[in-house]
Amino acid sequence: MFWISVFLLSFVALWECVIFASMSSFFQTLIDTTKYSEGKFPSGFPVGYVYKILVQIPEDKRVLVAFVFAAGSMLVSNLINMGATIYHSRFSTLFTCQNQSVIFNSMCRNSLKYFEDKKRGELMQMVITETTSCYSVLTGVLVLTLFLFKTIVYIVFLVMVSFKLSLIVAVFGMLFIAETYIVSRMIKWIATVEVEMNRKLSVVTHESLDGVKHIKLLNLYRQAESSFRNCCRKAKFSTRRIFLLAQWQVTLSHLLALIAIFVIAYVSIRYSVLAVALLMTYLYILQKFHQSIRGINNRYTFISKNLPAIGRIFDFLHDVDTYKEISGSIIQDEFLKEEITSKNVSLNYGNENVLENIVTGFCKGQTVALVGESGAGKTSLANLLVRLYDSSRGEILIDGINIKDYDLAFLRERIGIVNQESIIFNRTIRENILMGNQNASEEDMIEAAKNAYAHKFIMETSHGYDTLVGDNGLKLSGGQKQRINIAQIFLKSPDLMILDEATSALDTKSEQYIQVALEKLAKNRTCIIIAHRLSTVRKADTIIVLDKGRIAEQGRWSYLLEKKGLFYSMIQRQSFINE
């Protein structure tokens, strides 16, 4: 489709040049036709050939024929140009959409660390704005090439009509090129600043909207407005500077063109370089030449303004190679048949050791609890299991197979996670639950909601399962969102469950509902519980106590209490009494 667009635009440029050559020749011969008697034709291409055609037409009809030819040629040219523009517009829309889809899909397939290192406002700017700028540069180069083609044709005609006057045009052309180069360099530098300011503006906007609740509660209106206003002012200041430079460049180019016309007309008349009719033809060609040069100037300025976005796209492509998730290929009919083991697993965030030499294991069907102070590495260890991160050293094995060798989509399909913070999308309740299994039937979906103790409150909403929940489930309570997440997991029916402090942020009534639902969900499944409240892990088969990224203790509840180590100290701090 791109090359079709190139062909159409090239054809339009070629057609315009042909029409221009014919029109300029008609123009000259009509004005100067009385100078020549029949059979004494002016020489030179294309004037001589056009004159031979004109003298065969009755003299009283030559103007009419020329007018019909000119009008018809312009009509055909405009129709072809309109068709090419429509097709090019369609191509541009598809290209931009595909480009945005590729960037978005690549972004989603990056590791979690990528999203921790980047700001969401920057990523939104990349997907929405800079992909469009990337296409603008591509089309700008294409159109610039076509203008260059037309310019070369006009230069050839100028030289053919008068080489001497064309030397004057060359001098002014050099001045124009120098002016364009200097201004475009300035615009490119300012555009780099503008891109950075727009990126910061996008980040501030996203952070403010995302944290609007905290802004209200902490009365941070002035700070938020001031931050937004400063970023907006700097971004718009850069935009205004680019606009002023572009306008100055246009004004100067018009001034140079006007001076060139006066100089050429003066030299031609003063030194009798060209006859009046031929001079008018030359000036007509010069006017078309100036239009083409102005088009080159506009395209070059436009490309300079959007070029910094290309650098951002290349930086992103480099990041894709750095952060890309690498999938294995193993897919099994039965997942987790025997055990999960970790061998000397370590995880680093930069220079910080989050986990170090983790050695543990448990069998299928067991319930394992991960406990420890905040920052001990509990969630990080669970994230390694679903490969949101990959270990820096060591390996995690499921049934003797390194988890990195499993197909990534298959691995995550077989593991279900219920987090402390529920993630709900701004869609209907039905669509949110079906994210657990897109192919589930209506009956299966309702059964999953009932198992999660969500069906009752869902039916009490305005439109039942078709109720829109708002941005991040704004219309639902924390407990309701949690139960919808649990319904997703029921529908997913995973082999391994990870419960990451799933009830710690809920009120007592909601916690009771969630606790019963989780017990039902964990039944006959291998389950990993990450807990802050130690009373919830009393029935666990194994309790792993983490301290500063290391395993301090592990064993059953009674064993750890008898040992009177770190776990015992944690129990005492939470005011539990060992009976």
Coordinates of C-alpha atoms in Angstrom, one line a residue:
M1 CA 0.0 0.0 0.0
F2 CA 2.9 2.4 0.7
W3 CA 4.4 1.9 -2.7
I4 CA 1.0 2.4 -4.4
S5 CA 0.8 5.7 -2.5
V6 CA 4.3 6.6 -3.7
F7 CA 3.4 5.7 -7.3
L8 CA 0.2 7.8 -7.2
L9 CA 2.0 10.9 -5.8
S10 CA 4.8 10.4 -8.3
F11 CA 2.3 10.2 -11.2
V12 CA 0.6 13.4 -10.0
A13 CA 4.0 15.2 -9.9
L14 CA 4.9 13.9 -13.4
W15 CA 1.5 14.9 -14.8
E16 CA 1.7 18.4 -13.3
C17 CA 5.1 18.8 -14.9
V18 CA 3.8 17.7 -18.3
I19 CA 0.8 20.1 -18.0
F20 CA 3.1 22.9 -16.9
A21 CA 5.4 22.4 -19.9
S22 CA 2.4 22.5 -22.3
M23 CA 0.8 25.5 -20.5
S24 CA 4.0 27.5 -20.5
S25 CA 4.5 26.8 -24.2
F26 CA 0.9 27.7 -25.1
F27 CA 1.3 30.9 -23.1
Q28 CA 4.4 32.0 -25.0
T29 CA 3.2 31.1 -28.5
L30 CA -0.2 32.7 -28.0
I31 CA 1.4 36.0 -27.0
D32 CA 4.1 35.9 -29.6
T33 CA 2.2 34.1 -32.5
T34 CA 2.1 37.3 -34.6
K35 CA 5.9 37.5 -34.9
Y36 CA 6.1 34.4 -37.0
S37 CA 4.7 33.8 -40.4
E38 CA 3.4 30.3 -41.2
G39 CA 6.3 28.0 -41.9
K40 CA 8.8 30.0 -39.8
F41 CA 8.6 28.2 -36.5
P42 CA 10.5 29.2 -33.4
S43 CA 13.0 26.5 -32.4
G44 CA 13.5 24.8 -29.1
F45 CA 11.6 22.3 -27.0
P46 CA 8.7 22.4 -26.2
V47 CA 7.9 25.8 -27.7
G48 CA 8.6 24.9 -31.3
Y49 CA 6.4 21.8 -31.1
V50 CA 3.5 23.6 -29.5
Y51 CA 3.8 26.3 -32.1
K52 CA 3.6 23.8 -34.9
I53 CA 0.3 22.5 -33.4
L54 CA -1.1 26.0 -32.9
V55 CA -0.5 27.3 -36.4
Q56 CA -2.7 24.4 -37.8
I57 CA -5.6 25.7 -35.8
P58 CA -7.6 28.6 -37.2
E59 CA -6.4 31.9 -35.7
D60 CA -9.8 32.9 -34.4
K61 CA -10.1 29.7 -32.4
R62 CA -6.6 29.4 -31.0
V63 CA -7.4 31.2 -27.7
L64 CA -10.5 29.0 -27.3
V65 CA -8.5 25.8 -27.9
A66 CA -5.8 26.9 -25.5
F67 CA -8.4 27.8 -22.9
V68 CA -10.2 24.4 -23.3
F69 CA -6.9 22.6 -23.1
A70 CA -5.8 24.5 -20.0
A71 CA -9.2 24.0 -18.3
G72 CA -9.3 20.3 -19.2
S73 CA -5.7 19.7 -18.1
M74 CA -6.3 21.4 -14.8
L75 CA -9.5 19.5 -14.2
V76 CA -7.8 16.1 -14.9
S77 CA -4.9 17.2 -12.8
N78 CA -7.1 18.1 -9.9
L79 CA -9.1 14.8 -10.2
I80 CA -6.0 12.8 -10.2
N81 CA -4.6 14.8 -7.3
M82 CA -7.8 14.3 -5.3
G83 CA -7.8 10.6 -5.9
A84 CA -4.1 10.3 -4.8
T85 CA -4.8 12.4 -1.7
I86 CA -7.8 10.3 -0.7
Y87 CA -5.8 7.1 -1.2
H88 CA -2.8 8.6 0.7
S89 CA -5.1 9.7 3.5
R90 CA -6.4 6.1 3.8
F91 CA -2.9 4.8 3.8
S92 CA -1.8 7.3 6.4
T93 CA -4.7 6.3 8.8
L94 CA -3.9 2.6 8.4
F95 CA -0.2 3.1 8.8
T96 CA -0.6 5.1 11.9
C97 CA -3.0 2.6 13.4
Q98 CA -0.7 -0.3 12.6
N99 CA 2.3 1.6 13.9
Q100 CA 0.5 2.4 17.2
S101 CA -0.6 -1.3 17.5
V102 CA 3.0 -2.5 17.0
I103 CA 4.3 -0.2 19.6
F104 CA 1.5 -1.0 22.0
N105 CA 1.9 -4.8 21.5
S106 CA 5.7 -4.6 21.9
M107 CA 5.2 -2.5 25.0
C108 CA 2.8 -5.0 26.6
R109 CA 5.3 -7.8 26.0
N110 CA 8.1 -6.1 27.9
S111 CA 8.9 -7.3 31.4
L112 CA 7.4 -5.7 34.5
K113 CA 10.7 -3.9 35.2
Y114 CA 10.2 -1.9 32.1
F115 CA 7.0 -0.4 33.5
E116 CA 8.7 0.3 36.8
D117 CA 11.5 2.1 35.1
K118 CA 9.2 4.2 32.9
K119 CA 6.5 6.7 33.7
R120 CA 3.0 5.9 32.4
G121 CA 2.6 9.4 31.0
E122 CA 5.7 8.8 28.9
L123 CA 4.4 5.5 27.5
M124 CA 1.1 7.1 26.6
Q125 CA 3.0 9.9 24.8
M126 CA 4.9 7.3 22.9
V127 CA 1.9 5.3 21.8
I128 CA -0.4 8.2 20.9
T129 CA 1.7 11.1 19.8
E130 CA 5.2 10.0 18.8
T131 CA 4.0 7.2 16.5
T132 CA 2.0 9.8 14.6
S133 CA 5.0 12.1 14.4
C134 CA 7.0 9.1 13.1
Y135 CA 4.5 8.7 10.2
S136 CA 4.6 12.5 9.6
V137 CA 8.4 12.2 9.0
L138 CA 7.9 9.3 6.6
T139 CA 5.3 11.1 4.5
G140 CA 7.2 14.4 4.8
V141 CA 10.3 12.7 3.2
L142 CA 8.1 11.3 0.5
V143 CA 6.4 14.6 -0.4
L144 CA 9.8 16.3 -0.1
T145 CA 11.2 13.9 -2.7
L146 CA 8.3 14.7 -5.1
F147 CA 8.9 18.4 -4.7
L148 CA 12.6 17.9 -5.5
F149 CA 11.6 16.0 -8.6
K150 CA 9.3 18.9 -9.7
T151 CA 12.0 21.4 -8.8
I152 CA 14.5 19.7 -11.1
V153 CA 12.0 19.8 -14.0
Y154 CA 11.5 23.5 -13.4
I155 CA 15.3 24.1 -13.3
V156 CA 15.7 22.3 -16.6
F157 CA 13.0 24.6 -18.2
L158 CA 14.5 27.7 -16.7
V159 CA 18.0 26.8 -18.1
M160 CA 16.5 26.0 -21.5
V161 CA 14.7 29.3 -21.8
S162 CA 17.7 31.4 -20.5
F163 CA 20.9 30.1 -19.1
K164 CA 22.1 33.6 -18.2
L165 CA 19.0 34.5 -16.1
S166 CA 19.2 31.1 -14.5
L167 CA 22.6 32.1 -13.0
I168 CA 20.8 34.9 -11.2
V169 CA 18.2 32.3 -9.9
A170 CA 21.1 30.1 -8.8
V171 CA 22.5 32.9 -6.6
F172 CA 19.2 33.6 -4.9
G173 CA 18.7 29.8 -4.6
M174 CA 21.9 29.5 -2.6
L175 CA 20.8 32.3 -0.3
F176 CA 17.5 30.5 0.2
I177 CA 19.2 27.1 0.9
A178 CA 21.5 28.7 3.5
E179 CA 18.5 30.5 5.2
T180 CA 16.5 27.2 5.2
Y181 CA 19.3 25.2 6.6
I182 CA 20.0 27.7 9.5
V183 CA 16.4 28.1 10.5
S184 CA 15.7 24.3 10.2
R185 CA 18.6 23.5 12.5
M186 CA 17.1 26.0 15.0
I187 CA 13.7 24.5 14.7
K188 CA 15.1 20.9 15.2
W189 CA 16.8 22.0 18.4
I190 CA 13.7 23.7 19.7
A191 CA 11.5 20.7 18.7
T192 CA 13.7 18.4 20.8
V193 CA 12.9 20.7 23.8
E194 CA 9.2 20.7 22.8
V195 CA 9.0 16.9 22.7
E196 CA 10.6 16.7 26.2
M197 CA 8.2 19.4 27.5
N198 CA 5.2 17.6 26.0
R199 CA 6.4 14.3 27.6
K200 CA 6.6 16.0 31.0
L201 CA 3.1 17.5 30.4
S202 CA 1.7 14.1 29.7
V203 CA 3.3 12.7 32.8
V204 CA 2.0 15.5 35.0
T205 CA -1.5 15.1 33.5
H206 CA -1.6 11.4 34.0
E207 CA -0.2 11.5 37.6
S208 CA -2.7 14.2 38.6
L209 CA -5.7 12.4 37.1
D210 CA -4.5 9.1 38.6
G211 CA -4.1 10.6 42.0
V212 CA -7.1 13.0 42.0
K213 CA -8.4 11.4 45.2
H214 CA -5.2 12.2 47.1
I215 CA -5.2 15.7 45.6
K216 CA -8.6 16.3 47.0
L217 CA -7.9 14.7 50.4
L218 CA -4.6 16.6 50.9
N219 CA -5.9 19.8 49.3
L220 CA -3.2 19.9 46.7
Y221 CA -5.1 21.8 44.1
R222 CA -2.7 24.7 43.9
Q223 CA 0.4 22.4 43.6
A224 CA -1.2 20.3 40.9
E225 CA -2.4 23.3 39.0
S226 CA 0.9 25.0 39.3
S227 CA 2.8 22.0 38.1
F228 CA 0.5 21.5 35.1
R229 CA 0.6 25.2 34.3
N230 CA 4.4 25.4 34.3
C231 CA 4.8 22.3 32.0
C232 CA 2.0 23.6 29.7
R233 CA 3.7 27.1 29.5
K234 CA 7.1 25.6 28.7
A235 CA 5.6 23.3 26.0
K236 CA 3.6 26.1 24.4
F237 CA 6.5 28.5 24.5
S238 CA 8.6 26.0 22.5
T239 CA 5.6 25.6 20.1
R240 CA 5.3 29.4 19.7
R241 CA 9.1 29.7 19.0
I242 CA 8.8 27.1 16.2
F243 CA 5.8 28.9 14.7
L244 CA 7.6 32.2 14.7
L245 CA 10.7 30.8 13.1
A246 CA 8.6 29.1 10.4
Q247 CA 6.8 32.3 9.7
W248 CA 10.0 34.3 9.6
Q249 CA 11.4 31.7 7.1
V250 CA 8.3 32.0 4.9
T251 CA 8.5 35.8 4.9
L252 CA 12.1 35.8 4.0
S253 CA 11.6 33.3 1.2
H254 CA 8.9 35.5 -0.3
L255 CA 11.2 38.5 0.0
L256 CA 14.0 36.7 -1.8
A257 CA 11.6 35.6 -4.5
L258 CA 10.3 39.1 -5.0
I259 CA 13.8 40.6 -5.2
A260 CA 14.8 37.8 -7.7
I261 CA 11.8 38.6 -10.0
F262 CA 12.7 42.3 -10.0
V263 CA 16.4 41.7 -10.7
I264 CA 15.6 39.2 -13.5
A265 CA 13.1 41.5 -15.1
Y266 CA 15.5 44.4 -14.9
V267 CA 18.4 42.5 -16.3
S268 CA 16.3 41.0 -19.1
I269 CA 14.8 44.3 -20.2
R270 CA 18.0 46.4 -19.7
Y271 CA 20.2 44.0 -21.6
S272 CA 17.6 42.6 -24.0
V273 CA 18.2 39.0 -22.8
L274 CA 14.7 37.8 -23.6
A275 CA 11.8 39.1 -25.6
V276 CA 8.8 40.2 -23.6
A277 CA 6.7 37.1 -24.4
L278 CA 9.6 34.8 -23.5
L279 CA 10.3 36.8 -20.4
M280 CA 6.7 36.3 -19.2
T281 CA 7.1 32.6 -19.8
Y282 CA 10.3 32.6 -17.9
L283 CA 8.7 34.4 -15.0
Y284 CA 5.8 32.0 -15.0
I285 CA 8.2 29.1 -14.8
L286 CA 10.1 30.9 -12.0
Q287 CA 6.8 31.4 -10.1
K288 CA 6.1 27.6 -10.3
F289 CA 9.8 27.0 -9.3
H290 CA 9.3 29.2 -6.3
Q291 CA 6.1 27.3 -5.3
S292 CA 8.1 24.1 -5.5
I293 CA 10.9 25.5 -3.4
R294 CA 8.4 26.8 -0.9
G295 CA 7.0 23.3 -0.7
I296 CA 10.5 21.9 0.0
N297 CA 11.0 24.5 2.6
N298 CA 7.7 23.7 4.4
R299 CA 8.3 19.9 4.2
Y300 CA 11.9 20.3 5.5
T301 CA 10.7 22.5 8.4
F302 CA 7.9 20.0 9.1
I303 CA 10.4 17.1 9.1
S304 CA 12.8 19.0 11.4
K305 CA 9.9 19.6 13.9
N306 CA 8.9 15.9 14.0
L307 CA 12.3 14.3 13.7
P308 CA 13.1 14.1 17.5
A309 CA 10.2 11.7 17.8
I310 CA 12.1 9.3 15.5
G311 CA 14.9 9.2 18.1
R312 CA 12.3 8.4 20.8
I313 CA 11.0 5.5 18.7
F314 CA 14.5 4.1 18.2
D315 CA 15.2 4.4 22.0
F316 CA 12.0 2.4 22.5
L317 CA 13.0 -0.3 20.0
H318 CA 16.3 -0.5 21.9
D319 CA 14.4 -0.9 25.2
V320 CA 12.3 -3.7 23.6
D321 CA 15.5 -5.7 23.1
T322 CA 16.6 -5.0 26.7
Y323 CA 13.3 -5.6 28.5
K324 CA 11.6 -8.1 26.2
E325 CA 10.1 -11.2 27.9
I326 CA 11.6 -14.4 26.6
S327 CA 9.2 -17.3 26.4
G328 CA 10.1 -21.0 26.5
S329 CA 8.3 -23.6 24.4
I330 CA 7.1 -26.3 26.7
I331 CA 3.3 -26.9 26.9
Q332 CA 2.1 -29.9 28.9
D333 CA -1.3 -31.5 29.2
E334 CA -0.9 -31.6 33.0
F335 CA 0.8 -28.9 34.9
L336 CA 2.4 -29.3 38.4
K337 CA 2.2 -33.0 38.8
E338 CA 4.8 -33.3 41.6
E339 CA 6.6 -30.4 43.1
I340 CA 8.0 -26.9 42.9
T341 CA 11.6 -26.3 44.0
S342 CA 14.0 -23.4 44.0
K343 CA 17.7 -23.7 43.9
N344 CA 19.9 -20.8 45.1
V345 CA 17.5 -18.3 43.6
S346 CA 18.7 -14.6 43.8
L347 CA 17.0 -11.5 42.5
N348 CA 18.7 -8.1 42.1
Y349 CA 17.1 -4.6 41.4
G350 CA 20.1 -2.7 40.2
N351 CA 22.7 -3.0 43.0
E352 CA 20.1 -4.1 45.6
N353 CA 19.7 -7.7 46.5
V354 CA 16.0 -8.4 46.9
L355 CA 16.3 -12.1 47.2
E356 CA 19.5 -14.1 48.0
N357 CA 20.1 -17.9 47.8
I358 CA 16.5 -19.0 48.2
V359 CA 16.5 -22.8 48.6
T360 CA 13.1 -24.4 49.3
G361 CA 10.5 -26.7 47.8
F362 CA 7.0 -28.1 48.3
C363 CA 4.7 -30.7 46.8
K364 CA 1.6 -30.6 44.8
G365 CA -1.6 -30.0 46.8
Q366 CA 0.2 -28.3 49.7
T367 CA -0.4 -24.9 51.2
V368 CA 2.7 -22.8 51.6
A369 CA 2.8 -19.5 53.5
L370 CA 5.3 -16.7 52.9
V371 CA 5.7 -14.4 55.9
G372 CA 8.0 -11.6 56.9
E373 CA 8.3 -7.9 57.5
S374 CA 7.5 -5.4 54.7
G375 CA 10.2 -5.5 52.1
A376 CA 11.4 -9.0 53.1
G377 CA 10.9 -10.3 49.5
K378 CA 7.6 -12.2 49.8
T379 CA 5.9 -10.7 46.8
S380 CA 9.1 -10.7 44.8
L381 CA 9.4 -14.5 45.3
A382 CA 5.8 -15.0 44.1
N383 CA 6.5 -12.7 41.1
L384 CA 9.4 -15.0 40.1
L385 CA 6.9 -17.9 39.9
V386 CA 4.8 -16.2 37.2
R387 CA 7.9 -14.7 35.6
L388 CA 7.0 -11.1 36.1
Y389 CA 10.7 -11.0 36.9
D390 CA 13.4 -13.5 36.1
S391 CA 15.9 -14.5 38.7
S392 CA 19.4 -13.0 38.5
R393 CA 20.9 -16.3 39.6
G394 CA 19.7 -19.8 40.4
E395 CA 16.5 -21.5 39.0
I396 CA 13.0 -22.4 39.9
L397 CA 11.8 -25.8 38.8
I398 CA 8.3 -27.1 38.3
D399 CA 8.3 -30.9 38.0
G400 CA 12.1 -30.7 37.4
I401 CA 11.7 -28.2 34.5
N402 CA 13.0 -24.7 34.7
I403 CA 10.1 -22.3 34.5
K404 CA 12.0 -20.3 31.9
D405 CA 11.5 -23.3 29.6
Y406 CA 7.7 -23.2 29.8
D407 CA 5.7 -21.4 27.3
L408 CA 5.0 -18.0 29.0
A409 CA 1.3 -17.9 28.1
F410 CA 0.8 -21.5 29.2
L411 CA 2.6 -20.9 32.5
R412 CA 0.5 -17.9 33.4
E413 CA -2.7 -19.6 32.4
R414 CA -2.0 -22.3 35.0
I415 CA -1.3 -19.9 37.8
G416 CA -4.0 -17.7 39.4
I417 CA -3.2 -14.6 41.6
V418 CA -5.4 -12.7 43.9
N419 CA -3.7 -9.5 45.0
Q420 CA -4.4 -7.1 47.9
E421 CA -5.2 -4.4 45.3
S422 CA -7.9 -5.5 42.8
I423 CA -7.5 -4.5 39.2
I424 CA -10.8 -3.8 37.5
F425 CA -11.2 -2.4 34.0
N426 CA -13.8 0.2 33.0
R427 CA -16.1 -2.3 31.4
T428 CA -19.1 -4.3 32.4
I429 CA -19.0 -6.8 35.3
R430 CA -19.6 -9.5 32.8
E431 CA -16.5 -8.5 30.7
N432 CA -14.4 -8.3 33.8
I433 CA -15.3 -11.8 35.0
L434 CA -14.9 -13.3 31.5
M435 CA -11.3 -12.1 31.5
G436 CA -10.6 -15.3 33.5
N437 CA -11.8 -17.4 30.5
Q438 CA -13.1 -15.8 27.3
N439 CA -14.7 -19.0 26.2
A440 CA -16.7 -19.6 29.3
S441 CA -20.5 -20.0 29.0
E442 CA -23.1 -17.8 30.7
E443 CA -23.8 -20.6 33.2
D444 CA -20.1 -21.1 34.1
M445 CA -19.7 -17.3 34.6
I446 CA -22.7 -17.1 37.0
E447 CA -21.5 -20.2 38.8
A448 CA -18.0 -18.6 39.3
A449 CA -19.7 -15.4 40.6
K450 CA -21.7 -17.4 43.1
N451 CA -18.6 -19.3 44.3
A452 CA -17.0 -15.9 44.8
Y453 CA -20.1 -14.7 46.8
A454 CA -20.4 -11.9 44.1
H455 CA -23.7 -12.9 42.4
K456 CA -26.0 -11.4 45.0
F457 CA -24.5 -7.9 44.9
I458 CA -24.1 -8.0 41.1
M459 CA -27.8 -8.6 40.7
E460 CA -28.5 -5.6 43.0
T461 CA -26.6 -3.2 40.7
S462 CA -28.5 -1.2 38.1
H463 CA -27.9 -3.5 35.1
G464 CA -26.7 -6.7 36.8
Y465 CA -23.8 -8.3 34.9
D466 CA -24.0 -5.6 32.2
T467 CA -23.3 -2.8 34.7
L468 CA -20.3 -0.6 33.9
V469 CA -18.0 -0.4 36.9
G470 CA -16.2 2.9 36.2
D471 CA -12.5 3.6 36.0
N472 CA -10.7 1.1 38.1
G473 CA -14.0 -0.1 39.5
L474 CA -14.9 3.3 41.0
K475 CA -18.5 2.3 41.4
L476 CA -17.6 -0.8 43.5
S477 CA -16.4 -1.2 47.0
G478 CA -13.0 -2.9 47.8
G479 CA -14.7 -6.1 48.8
Q480 CA -16.9 -6.2 45.7
K481 CA -13.9 -5.7 43.4
Q482 CA -12.0 -8.4 45.2
R483 CA -14.9 -10.8 44.8
I484 CA -15.0 -10.1 41.0
N485 CA -11.3 -10.9 40.8
I486 CA -11.9 -14.1 42.7
A487 CA -14.7 -15.0 40.2
Q488 CA -12.2 -14.5 37.4
I489 CA -9.9 -17.0 39.1
F490 CA -12.7 -19.5 39.6
L491 CA -13.4 -19.2 35.9
K492 CA -9.7 -19.6 35.1
S493 CA -9.5 -22.8 37.3
P494 CA -5.6 -22.7 37.7
D495 CA -3.4 -25.4 39.1
L496 CA -1.4 -23.1 41.4
M497 CA -3.0 -20.3 43.5
I498 CA -1.1 -17.3 44.9
L499 CA -3.0 -15.2 47.5
D500 CA -1.0 -12.0 48.0
E501 CA -2.5 -10.5 51.2
A502 CA -5.9 -10.8 49.6
T503 CA -7.9 -9.7 52.6
S504 CA -5.6 -7.3 54.4
A505 CA -7.3 -4.1 53.1
L506 CA -10.9 -5.2 53.7
D507 CA -13.4 -4.6 56.5
T508 CA -14.5 -7.5 58.7
K509 CA -17.7 -8.4 56.8
S510 CA -16.0 -8.3 53.4
E511 CA -13.1 -10.3 54.8
Q512 CA -15.5 -13.1 55.9
Y513 CA -17.0 -13.4 52.5
I514 CA -13.5 -13.3 50.8
Q515 CA -12.0 -15.8 53.3
V516 CA -14.8 -18.4 52.6
A517 CA -14.4 -17.8 48.8
L518 CA -10.7 -18.2 49.0
E519 CA -10.9 -21.4 51.0
K520 CA -13.3 -22.8 48.4
L521 CA -10.9 -21.7 45.6
A522 CA -7.8 -23.2 47.2
K523 CA -9.5 -26.5 47.9
N524 CA -7.6 -29.4 46.1
R525 CA -5.1 -26.9 44.7
T526 CA -1.5 -26.0 45.4
C527 CA -1.6 -22.7 47.2
I528 CA 0.9 -20.0 48.2
I529 CA -0.3 -17.5 50.8
I530 CA 1.5 -14.2 51.3
A531 CA 0.3 -12.9 54.6
H532 CA 0.9 -10.0 57.0
R533 CA -1.6 -11.2 59.6
L534 CA 0.0 -14.4 60.8
S535 CA -3.3 -15.8 62.1
T536 CA -4.3 -16.6 58.5
V537 CA -1.5 -19.1 58.0
R538 CA -2.0 -21.4 61.0
K539 CA -3.2 -24.3 58.8
A540 CA -0.4 -24.0 56.2
D541 CA 1.6 -27.1 55.5
T542 CA 4.8 -25.1 55.4
I543 CA 5.6 -21.5 56.6
I544 CA 8.6 -19.8 55.0
V545 CA 9.9 -16.9 57.0
L546 CA 11.8 -14.3 54.9
D547 CA 14.1 -11.7 56.4
K548 CA 15.9 -9.1 54.2
G549 CA 15.6 -11.4 51.1
R550 CA 16.8 -14.6 52.8
I551 CA 15.0 -17.5 54.3
A552 CA 15.4 -17.2 58.0
E553 CA 13.2 -20.2 59.0
Q554 CA 10.8 -22.6 57.5
G555 CA 8.5 -25.3 58.9
R556 CA 5.0 -25.9 60.3
W557 CA 3.3 -23.5 62.7
S558 CA 4.0 -25.6 65.8
Y559 CA 7.7 -26.2 64.9
L560 CA 8.4 -22.5 64.4
L561 CA 6.8 -21.5 67.7
E562 CA 8.8 -24.1 69.5
K563 CA 12.0 -22.9 67.8
K564 CA 11.3 -19.4 69.3
G565 CA 13.1 -17.6 66.4
L566 CA 12.1 -14.8 64.1
F567 CA 8.6 -16.2 63.5
Y568 CA 8.0 -16.4 67.3
S569 CA 9.0 -12.8 67.6
M570 CA 6.6 -11.7 64.9
I571 CA 3.8 -13.6 66.6
Q572 CA 4.5 -11.8 69.9
R573 CA 4.5 -8.4 68.1
Q574 CA 1.1 -9.2 66.7
S575 CA -0.1 -10.0 70.3
F576 CA -0.8 -13.7 69.7
I577 CA -0.6 -16.0 72.7
N578 CA 1.1 -19.4 72.3
E579 CA -1.2 -21.9 74.1

